[in-house]
Coordinates of C-alpha atoms in Angstrom, one line a residue:
M24 CA 33.3 65.0 69.5
P25 CA 33.3 61.2 69.0
G26 CA 35.8 60.0 66.4
L27 CA 38.2 63.0 66.9
T28 CA 41.2 62.2 64.7
I29 CA 44.0 63.5 62.5
G30 CA 43.0 66.9 60.9
D31 CA 40.2 67.6 63.4
T32 CA 40.3 70.7 65.6
I33 CA 40.3 69.8 69.3
P34 CA 37.3 71.1 71.3
D35 CA 37.9 74.1 73.6
L36 CA 37.3 72.4 76.9
D37 CA 37.3 73.8 80.4
L38 CA 39.5 71.5 82.4
Q39 CA 40.5 71.0 86.0
T40 CA 44.1 69.9 86.3
T41 CA 46.9 69.4 89.0
Q42 CA 48.0 72.9 88.1
G43 CA 44.5 74.6 88.2
R44 CA 41.8 75.2 85.7
I45 CA 42.8 75.6 82.0
K46 CA 41.1 76.3 78.8
L47 CA 42.3 73.8 76.2
H48 CA 42.7 76.2 73.3
Q49 CA 44.5 78.8 75.5
F50 CA 46.8 76.1 76.8
C51 CA 47.7 74.9 73.3
A52 CA 48.0 78.2 71.7
D53 CA 51.3 79.3 70.0
G54 CA 53.0 76.0 69.9
W55 CA 52.8 72.2 69.9
T56 CA 51.1 70.1 72.6
I57 CA 51.3 66.4 73.5
L58 CA 47.9 65.4 75.0
F59 CA 48.1 61.9 76.4
S60 CA 45.7 59.8 78.4
H61 CA 46.1 56.9 80.9
P62 CA 43.7 54.2 82.1
G63 CA 44.1 55.2 85.8
D64 CA 46.2 56.4 88.7
F65 CA 48.4 54.0 90.7
T66 CA 48.6 51.5 87.8
P67 CA 52.0 50.0 86.8
V68 CA 52.3 50.8 83.1
C69 CA 51.0 54.4 83.5
T70 CA 53.4 55.0 86.4
T71 CA 56.4 54.1 84.2
E72 CA 55.0 56.2 81.3
L73 CA 54.4 59.4 83.3
G74 CA 57.9 59.0 84.8
K75 CA 59.5 58.7 81.4
M76 CA 57.4 61.7 80.1
A77 CA 58.7 63.7 83.0
Q78 CA 62.3 62.5 82.3
Y79 CA 62.0 63.6 78.7
S80 CA 60.1 66.8 79.4
S81 CA 63.2 69.1 78.9
E82 CA 63.6 67.6 75.4
F83 CA 60.0 68.4 74.6
Y84 CA 60.2 71.9 76.1
Q85 CA 63.4 72.7 74.1
R86 CA 61.3 72.0 70.9
G87 CA 58.4 74.3 72.0
V88 CA 56.2 71.4 73.0
K89 CA 53.8 71.4 76.0
L90 CA 52.8 68.3 77.8
L91 CA 49.2 67.6 79.2
G92 CA 48.3 64.3 80.8
L93 CA 44.8 62.9 81.5
S94 CA 43.6 60.2 83.8
C95 CA 40.1 59.4 85.0
D96 CA 40.8 60.0 88.7
D97 CA 40.5 63.3 90.5
V98 CA 43.2 65.9 91.2
Q99 CA 43.7 64.8 94.8
S100 CA 44.4 61.2 93.6
H101 CA 46.7 62.6 90.8
N102 CA 48.8 64.6 93.3
E103 CA 49.3 61.5 95.5
W104 CA 50.1 59.4 92.5
I105 CA 52.8 61.9 91.4
K106 CA 54.8 61.1 94.5
D107 CA 55.0 57.4 93.4
I108 CA 55.9 58.4 89.8
E109 CA 58.7 60.6 90.9
A110 CA 60.0 58.1 93.4
H111 CA 60.1 55.4 90.7
T112 CA 61.9 57.6 88.2
P113 CA 64.6 59.3 90.3
G114 CA 65.4 62.9 89.2
A115 CA 62.2 63.2 87.2
K116 CA 59.7 65.9 88.2
V117 CA 56.2 65.8 86.9
N118 CA 56.0 69.5 86.1
Y119 CA 53.2 69.2 83.5
P120 CA 49.5 69.3 84.4
I121 CA 47.3 66.2 84.6
I122 CA 43.6 66.6 83.8
E123 CA 41.0 65.0 86.1
D124 CA 38.0 63.2 84.5
P125 CA 36.2 61.3 87.2
K126 CA 32.9 61.4 85.3
R127 CA 34.6 60.1 82.1
E128 CA 33.1 63.0 80.1
I129 CA 36.3 64.5 78.7
I130 CA 37.7 61.2 77.3
K131 CA 34.6 60.9 75.2
Q132 CA 35.1 64.4 73.7
L133 CA 38.8 63.7 73.0
N134 CA 38.3 60.2 71.6
M135 CA 40.3 58.6 74.3
V136 CA 37.8 55.9 75.4
D137 CA 38.9 52.3 75.7
P138 CA 35.9 50.2 74.4
D139 CA 37.1 47.1 76.2
E140 CA 38.6 48.3 79.6
K141 CA 35.9 49.0 82.2
D142 CA 35.5 49.4 85.9
S143 CA 32.5 49.9 88.1
T144 CA 32.1 53.5 86.8
G145 CA 32.3 52.6 83.1
N146 CA 34.8 52.7 80.3
L147 CA 38.3 53.7 81.1
P148 CA 40.5 56.0 79.2
S149 CA 42.6 54.4 76.4
R150 CA 46.3 54.7 76.3
A151 CA 46.0 57.4 73.6
L152 CA 48.2 60.3 72.6
H153 CA 47.4 63.2 70.3
I154 CA 50.0 65.7 69.0
V155 CA 48.3 69.0 68.5
G156 CA 49.7 71.7 66.2
P157 CA 49.7 75.5 66.7
D158 CA 46.4 75.6 64.6
M159 CA 44.6 73.4 67.3
K160 CA 44.4 70.5 64.8
I161 CA 45.5 67.0 65.6
K162 CA 48.6 66.2 63.5
L163 CA 49.3 62.6 64.8
S164 CA 47.7 60.1 67.1
F165 CA 48.9 56.9 68.8
L166 CA 46.6 54.3 70.4
Y167 CA 48.0 51.6 72.5
P168 CA 46.4 48.8 74.6
S169 CA 46.6 49.1 78.3
T170 CA 49.2 46.4 78.5
T171 CA 51.8 48.2 76.3
G172 CA 53.7 51.3 77.4
R173 CA 54.7 54.0 74.9
N174 CA 58.2 54.6 73.7
M175 CA 59.3 58.2 74.4
D176 CA 62.1 58.1 71.9
E177 CA 59.4 57.5 69.2
V178 CA 57.2 60.3 70.6
L179 CA 60.2 62.6 70.4
R180 CA 61.1 61.4 66.9
V181 CA 57.6 62.1 65.5
I182 CA 57.5 65.5 67.1
E183 CA 60.8 66.4 65.3
S184 CA 59.5 64.9 62.0
L185 CA 56.2 66.9 62.2
Q186 CA 58.0 70.1 63.0
K187 CA 60.4 69.6 60.0
A188 CA 57.5 68.8 57.7
S189 CA 55.7 71.8 58.8
K190 CA 58.6 74.2 58.4
F191 CA 60.0 72.9 55.1
K192 CA 58.3 71.2 52.2
V193 CA 59.6 67.8 53.1
A194 CA 58.4 64.4 54.2
I195 CA 60.0 61.9 56.6
P196 CA 61.1 58.5 55.4
A197 CA 60.7 55.2 57.3
N198 CA 63.0 54.7 60.3
W199 CA 64.1 58.3 60.1
K200 CA 66.1 59.6 63.0
P201 CA 67.0 63.2 63.8
G202 CA 70.0 64.2 61.6
D203 CA 69.1 61.7 58.8
P204 CA 68.2 63.0 55.3
V205 CA 64.5 63.8 54.6
L206 CA 62.5 63.6 51.4
I207 CA 61.5 66.6 49.3
S208 CA 57.8 66.8 48.7
P209 CA 56.6 65.6 45.3
S210 CA 54.8 68.9 44.9
V211 CA 58.2 70.7 44.7
T212 CA 59.8 70.7 41.2
N213 CA 63.5 70.1 40.7
E214 CA 63.9 73.8 39.8
Q215 CA 62.1 74.8 43.0
A216 CA 64.1 72.3 45.0
K217 CA 67.4 73.9 43.8
E218 CA 66.2 77.3 45.2
M219 CA 64.6 75.9 48.4
F220 CA 67.5 73.5 49.3
P221 CA 70.7 75.3 48.2
Q222 CA 72.6 72.7 50.2
G223 CA 71.7 70.3 47.4
F224 CA 69.8 67.1 47.2
D225 CA 70.3 63.5 45.9
T226 CA 67.9 61.8 43.6
A227 CA 67.5 58.0 43.8
D228 CA 68.2 56.2 40.5
L229 CA 65.1 53.9 40.1
P230 CA 64.1 51.4 37.4
S231 CA 61.0 53.6 36.6
K232 CA 63.4 56.6 36.0
K233 CA 60.9 58.7 37.9
E234 CA 62.6 61.3 40.0
Y235 CA 60.4 61.2 43.1
L236 CA 62.8 60.0 45.7
R237 CA 64.8 63.1 46.4
F238 CA 66.8 63.3 49.7
T239 CA 68.2 66.4 51.4
K240 CA 69.3 67.6 54.8
V241 CA 67.5 70.3 56.7

């Protein structure tokens, strides 16, 4: 499924992982999933990332979010690599599965191919991350170059923002942090907002006098 992006349904792939075989739809059912790929085992940036993902895993699990990694090496290599990851990030346990993809077939179906980074086998996985909703659709994607590691605070922040937007008719403003006010969706009238948000809301006084910037707490 080349070009898999926001709004697309993930394919129901049969995958071999460090925790056995899984069906992707069954794994992702009834919750949120962070599916993240890495260029390769025993590489420096990836080692720090998987360690941080393990360190933050309890925060994700508390929010009903599953973790699923992917690297183009095989399970045996992944299991050896996990020892390094856990040693580098003391106290962190890689308790989430990591998919193997030595033939580079899965990364093509998940749109996780780096067009520039190659080895003797072919294109490597990109440093991609998809957040999959309970409906099996991609809600958000990050794509980073191989030289830049992801920020787990930002991954956690966007998970919280997606979950709030899904549960309430709200949108999330720039630089939002958990606990900050959120925006009421423009599709909600002021009368509806009074019923939906009994805690109240504040409307920004703008030169246009249009009442579209309405903030509330949820």
